[in-house]
PDB file of C-alpha atoms in Angstrom:
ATOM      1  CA  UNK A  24     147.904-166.765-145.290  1.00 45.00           C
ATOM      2  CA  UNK A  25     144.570-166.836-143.279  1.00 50.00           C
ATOM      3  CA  UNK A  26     146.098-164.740-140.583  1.00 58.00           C
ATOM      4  CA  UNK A  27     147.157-162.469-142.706  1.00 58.00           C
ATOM      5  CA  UNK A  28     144.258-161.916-144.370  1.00 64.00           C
ATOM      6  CA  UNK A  29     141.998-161.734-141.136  1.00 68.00           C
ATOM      7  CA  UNK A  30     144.832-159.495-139.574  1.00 68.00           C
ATOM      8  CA  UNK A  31     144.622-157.142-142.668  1.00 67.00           C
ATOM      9  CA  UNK A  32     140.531-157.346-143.019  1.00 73.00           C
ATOM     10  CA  UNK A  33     140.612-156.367-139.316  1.00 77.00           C
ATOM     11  CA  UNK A  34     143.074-153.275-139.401  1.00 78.00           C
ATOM     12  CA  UNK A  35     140.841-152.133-142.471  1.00 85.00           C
ATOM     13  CA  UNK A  36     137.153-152.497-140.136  1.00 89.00           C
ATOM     14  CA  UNK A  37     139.010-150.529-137.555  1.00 93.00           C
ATOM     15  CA  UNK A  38     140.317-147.723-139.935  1.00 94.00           C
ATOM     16  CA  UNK A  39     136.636-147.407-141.656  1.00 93.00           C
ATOM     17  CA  UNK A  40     134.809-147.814-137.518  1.00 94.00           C
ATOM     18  CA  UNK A  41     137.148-144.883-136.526  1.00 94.00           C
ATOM     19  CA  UNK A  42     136.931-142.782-140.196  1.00 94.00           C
ATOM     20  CA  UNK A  43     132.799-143.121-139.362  1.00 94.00           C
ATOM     21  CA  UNK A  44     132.943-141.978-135.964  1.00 91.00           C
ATOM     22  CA  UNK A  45     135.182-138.744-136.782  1.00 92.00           C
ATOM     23  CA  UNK A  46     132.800-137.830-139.612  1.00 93.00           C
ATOM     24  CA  UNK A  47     135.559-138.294-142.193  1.00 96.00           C
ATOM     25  CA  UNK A  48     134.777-137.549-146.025  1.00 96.00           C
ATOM     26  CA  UNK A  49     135.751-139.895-148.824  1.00 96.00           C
ATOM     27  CA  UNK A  50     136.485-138.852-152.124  1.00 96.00           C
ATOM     28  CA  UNK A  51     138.277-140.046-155.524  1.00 97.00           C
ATOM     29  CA  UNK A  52     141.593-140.062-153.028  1.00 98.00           C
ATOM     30  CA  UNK A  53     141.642-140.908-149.724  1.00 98.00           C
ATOM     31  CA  UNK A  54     144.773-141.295-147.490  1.00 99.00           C
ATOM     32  CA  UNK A  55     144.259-142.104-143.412  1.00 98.00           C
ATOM     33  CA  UNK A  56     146.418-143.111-140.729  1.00 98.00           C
ATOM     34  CA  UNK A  57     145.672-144.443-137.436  1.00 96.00           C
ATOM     35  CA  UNK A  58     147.394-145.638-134.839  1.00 94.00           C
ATOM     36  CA  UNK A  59     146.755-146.823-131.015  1.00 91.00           C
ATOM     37  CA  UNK A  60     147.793-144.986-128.076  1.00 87.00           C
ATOM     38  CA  UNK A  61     147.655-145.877-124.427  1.00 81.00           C
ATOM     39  CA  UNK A  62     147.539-144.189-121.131  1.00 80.00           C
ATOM     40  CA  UNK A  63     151.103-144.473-120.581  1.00 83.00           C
ATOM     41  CA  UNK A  64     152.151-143.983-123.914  1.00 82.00           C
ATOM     42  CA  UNK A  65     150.698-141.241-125.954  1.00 85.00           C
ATOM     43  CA  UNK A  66     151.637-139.885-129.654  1.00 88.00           C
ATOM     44  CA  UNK A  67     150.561-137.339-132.322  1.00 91.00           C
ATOM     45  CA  UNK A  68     151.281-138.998-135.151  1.00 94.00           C
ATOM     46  CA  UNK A  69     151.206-136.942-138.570  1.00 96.00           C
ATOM     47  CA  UNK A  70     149.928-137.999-142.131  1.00 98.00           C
ATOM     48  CA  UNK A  71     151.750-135.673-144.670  1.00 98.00           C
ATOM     49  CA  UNK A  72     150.602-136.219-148.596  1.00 99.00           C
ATOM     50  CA  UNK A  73     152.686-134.490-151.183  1.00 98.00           C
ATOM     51  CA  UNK A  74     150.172-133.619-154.201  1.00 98.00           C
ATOM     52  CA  UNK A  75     151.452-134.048-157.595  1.00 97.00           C
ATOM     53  CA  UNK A  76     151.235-130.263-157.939  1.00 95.00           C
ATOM     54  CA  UNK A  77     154.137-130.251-154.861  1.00 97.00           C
ATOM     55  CA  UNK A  78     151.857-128.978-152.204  1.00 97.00           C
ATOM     56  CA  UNK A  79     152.539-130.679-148.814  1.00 98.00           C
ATOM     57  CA  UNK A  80     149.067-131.433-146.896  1.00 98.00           C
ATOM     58  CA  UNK A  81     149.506-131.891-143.115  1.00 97.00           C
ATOM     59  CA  UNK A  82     148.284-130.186-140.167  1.00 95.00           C
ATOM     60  CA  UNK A  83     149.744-127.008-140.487  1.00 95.00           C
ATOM     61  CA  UNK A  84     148.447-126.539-144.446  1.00 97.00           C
ATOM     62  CA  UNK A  85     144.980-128.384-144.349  1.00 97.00           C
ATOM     63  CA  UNK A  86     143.727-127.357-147.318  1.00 96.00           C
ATOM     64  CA  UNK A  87     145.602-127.304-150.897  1.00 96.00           C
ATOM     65  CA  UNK A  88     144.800-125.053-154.277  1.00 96.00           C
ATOM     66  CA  UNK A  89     144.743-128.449-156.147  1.00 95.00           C
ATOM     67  CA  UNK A  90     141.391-129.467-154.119  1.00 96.00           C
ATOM     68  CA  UNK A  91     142.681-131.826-150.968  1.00 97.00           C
ATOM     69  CA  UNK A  92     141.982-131.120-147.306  1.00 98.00           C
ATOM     70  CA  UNK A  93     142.554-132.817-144.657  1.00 98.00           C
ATOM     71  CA  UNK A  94     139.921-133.338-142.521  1.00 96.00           C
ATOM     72  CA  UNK A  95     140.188-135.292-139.315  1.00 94.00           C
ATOM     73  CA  UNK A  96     143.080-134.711-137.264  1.00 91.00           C
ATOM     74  CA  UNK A  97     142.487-136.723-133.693  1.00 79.00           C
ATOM     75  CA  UNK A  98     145.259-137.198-132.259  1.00 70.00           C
ATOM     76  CA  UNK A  99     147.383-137.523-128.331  1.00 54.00           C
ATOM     77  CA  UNK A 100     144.369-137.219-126.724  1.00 65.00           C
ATOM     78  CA  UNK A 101     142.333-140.273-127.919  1.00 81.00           C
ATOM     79  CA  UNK A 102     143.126-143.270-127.587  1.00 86.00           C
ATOM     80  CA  UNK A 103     142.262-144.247-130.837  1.00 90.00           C
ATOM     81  CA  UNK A 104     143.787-141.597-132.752  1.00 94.00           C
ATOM     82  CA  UNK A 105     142.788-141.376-136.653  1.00 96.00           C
ATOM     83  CA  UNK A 106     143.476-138.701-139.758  1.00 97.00           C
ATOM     84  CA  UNK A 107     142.554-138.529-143.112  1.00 98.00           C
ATOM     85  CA  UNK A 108     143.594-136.496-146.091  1.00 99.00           C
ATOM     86  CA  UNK A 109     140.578-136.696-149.062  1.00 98.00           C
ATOM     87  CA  UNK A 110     139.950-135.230-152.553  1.00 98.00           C
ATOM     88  CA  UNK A 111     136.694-134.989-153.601  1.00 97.00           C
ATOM     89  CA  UNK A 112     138.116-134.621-157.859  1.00 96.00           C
ATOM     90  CA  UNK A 113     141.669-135.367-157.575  1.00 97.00           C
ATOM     91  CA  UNK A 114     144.405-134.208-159.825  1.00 97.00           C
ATOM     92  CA  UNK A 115     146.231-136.702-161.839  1.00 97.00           C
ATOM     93  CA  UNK A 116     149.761-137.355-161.286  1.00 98.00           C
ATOM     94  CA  UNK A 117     152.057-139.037-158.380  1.00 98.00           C
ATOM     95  CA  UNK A 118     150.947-138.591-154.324  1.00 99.00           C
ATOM     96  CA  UNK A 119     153.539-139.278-151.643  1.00 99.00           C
ATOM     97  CA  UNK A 120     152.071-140.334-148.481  1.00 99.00           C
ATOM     98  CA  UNK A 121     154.652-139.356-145.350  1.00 99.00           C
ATOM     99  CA  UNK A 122     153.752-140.094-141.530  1.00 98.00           C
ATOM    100  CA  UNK A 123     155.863-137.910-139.599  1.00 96.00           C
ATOM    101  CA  UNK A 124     156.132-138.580-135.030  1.00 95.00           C
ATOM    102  CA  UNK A 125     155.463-135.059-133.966  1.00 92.00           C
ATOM    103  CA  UNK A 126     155.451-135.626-130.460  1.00 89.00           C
ATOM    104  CA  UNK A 127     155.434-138.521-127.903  1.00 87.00           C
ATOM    105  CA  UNK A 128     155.625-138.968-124.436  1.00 87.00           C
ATOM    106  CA  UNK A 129     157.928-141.784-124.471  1.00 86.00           C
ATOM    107  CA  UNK A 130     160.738-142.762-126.680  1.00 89.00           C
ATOM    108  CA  UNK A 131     159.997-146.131-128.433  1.00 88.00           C
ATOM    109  CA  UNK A 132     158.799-146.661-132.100  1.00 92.00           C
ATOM    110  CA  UNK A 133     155.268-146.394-132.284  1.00 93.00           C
ATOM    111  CA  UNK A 134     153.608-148.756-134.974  1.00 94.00           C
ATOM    112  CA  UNK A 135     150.671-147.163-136.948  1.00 96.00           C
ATOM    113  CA  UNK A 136     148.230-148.475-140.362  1.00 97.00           C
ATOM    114  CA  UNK A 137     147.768-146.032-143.489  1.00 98.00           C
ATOM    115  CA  UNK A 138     145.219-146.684-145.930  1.00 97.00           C
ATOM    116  CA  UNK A 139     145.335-145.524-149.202  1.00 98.00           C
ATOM    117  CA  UNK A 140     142.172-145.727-151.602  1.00 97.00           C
ATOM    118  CA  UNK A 141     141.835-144.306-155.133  1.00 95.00           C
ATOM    119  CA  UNK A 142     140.719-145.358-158.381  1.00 89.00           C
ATOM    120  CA  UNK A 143     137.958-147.857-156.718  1.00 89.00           C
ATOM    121  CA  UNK A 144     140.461-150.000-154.569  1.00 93.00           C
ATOM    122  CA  UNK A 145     141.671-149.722-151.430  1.00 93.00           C
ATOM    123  CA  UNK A 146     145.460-150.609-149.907  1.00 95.00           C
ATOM    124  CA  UNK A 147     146.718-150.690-146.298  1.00 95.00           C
ATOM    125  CA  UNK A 148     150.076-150.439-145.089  1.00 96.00           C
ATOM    126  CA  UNK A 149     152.024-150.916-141.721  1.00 95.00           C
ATOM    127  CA  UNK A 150     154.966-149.158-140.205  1.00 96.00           C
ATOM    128  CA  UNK A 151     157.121-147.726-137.721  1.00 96.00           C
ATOM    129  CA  UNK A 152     158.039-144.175-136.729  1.00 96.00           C
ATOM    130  CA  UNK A 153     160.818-143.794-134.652  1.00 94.00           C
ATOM    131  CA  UNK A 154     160.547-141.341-131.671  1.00 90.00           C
ATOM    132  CA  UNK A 155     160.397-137.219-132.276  1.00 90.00           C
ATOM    133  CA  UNK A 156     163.830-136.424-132.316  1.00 89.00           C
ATOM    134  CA  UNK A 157     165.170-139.633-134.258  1.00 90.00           C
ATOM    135  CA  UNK A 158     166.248-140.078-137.801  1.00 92.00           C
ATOM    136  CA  UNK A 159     163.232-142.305-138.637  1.00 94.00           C
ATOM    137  CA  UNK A 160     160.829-139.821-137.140  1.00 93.00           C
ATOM    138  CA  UNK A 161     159.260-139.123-140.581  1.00 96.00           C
ATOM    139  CA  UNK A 162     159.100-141.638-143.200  1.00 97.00           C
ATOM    140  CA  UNK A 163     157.777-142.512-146.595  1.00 98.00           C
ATOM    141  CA  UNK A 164     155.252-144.752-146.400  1.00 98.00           C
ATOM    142  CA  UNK A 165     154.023-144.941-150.232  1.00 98.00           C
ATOM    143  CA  UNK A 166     154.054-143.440-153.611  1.00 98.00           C
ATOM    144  CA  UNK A 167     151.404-144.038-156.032  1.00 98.00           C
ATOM    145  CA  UNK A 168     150.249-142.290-159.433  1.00 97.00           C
ATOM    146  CA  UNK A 169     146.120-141.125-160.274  1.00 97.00           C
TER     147      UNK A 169
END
C-alpha cells in the first residue's frame, strides 16, 4: 500500500506543480487532466465535463451559462500537457467528467491522471484513451453529484 500511496501523492504534486505554472483557477469544482507527452509521441488530449444543467465544457465551448470555464488548455506542444475545467459557485446536481484523444501522432493508448476536487476533498483517477480514430478514443472517466 506504500507505493500506492507515494505513487498517488506524487501524480497529485505533479497535477498541482503544472495547475501553478499555467495560472489555473480553483473554485468550489475543479476537474484537470494531465498527461505526459514525448518527442516522439505527442497527443492533445481533451477534458470534457457535462454540467448538471447538460452543457458540455471542452475546448470548443469554454465557457457555460451555469458559471464553468475552462481555463487552461496546454496541450501537443508541451511536454507536460495540463487542462482544467473550474467553477468558482457551482450548481448542484451530477458532473460527468469525459477525456476524449483528439489527435496523436502515433497510434498507441496514451495513459493520462484526472483530478477531481469539490466539496473540500480532492480525488485522482488514471486511465487510458485509445488512439483518435478508435472506439475507446473518448471515455468516461467519473460521475459525481454537488
Amino acid at each position: 500500500f506504500a507505493d500506492r500511496n507515494s505513487e498517488a501523492l506524487a501524480g497529485k504534486y505533479k497535477m498541482e506543480k503544472r495547475l501553478l505554472e499555467a495560472g489555473a483557477k480553483k473554485g468550489e469544482v475543479t476537474v484537470s487532466l494531465m498527461w505526459d507527452n514525448i518527442p516522439t509521441a505527442r497527443n492533445d488530449l481533451d477534458l470534457h465535463v457535462i454540467a448538471p444543467s447538460g452543457e458540455e465544457i471542452y475546448y470548443s465551448h469554454k465557457r457555460s451559462a451555469c458559471g464553468g470555464e475552462l481555463d487552461v488548455d496546454r496541450m501537443q506542444d508541451a511536454l507536460e500537457p495540463v487542462e482544467n475545467i473550474v467553477w468558482p459557485r457551482a450548481p448542484s446536481g451530477e458532473y460527468a467528467v469525459y477525456v476524449n484523444n483528439y489527435s496523436a501522432s502515433h497510434q498507441g493508448h496514451t495513459s493520462f491522471k484526472v483530478s477531481v476536487t469539490h466539496k473540500g476533498s480532492s480525488q485522482m483517477f488514471d486511465g487510458k484513451v485509445g488512439p483518435p480514430g478508435a472506439k475507446d478514443r473518448k471515455i468516461l472517466v467519473t460521475k459525481f453529484t454537488h
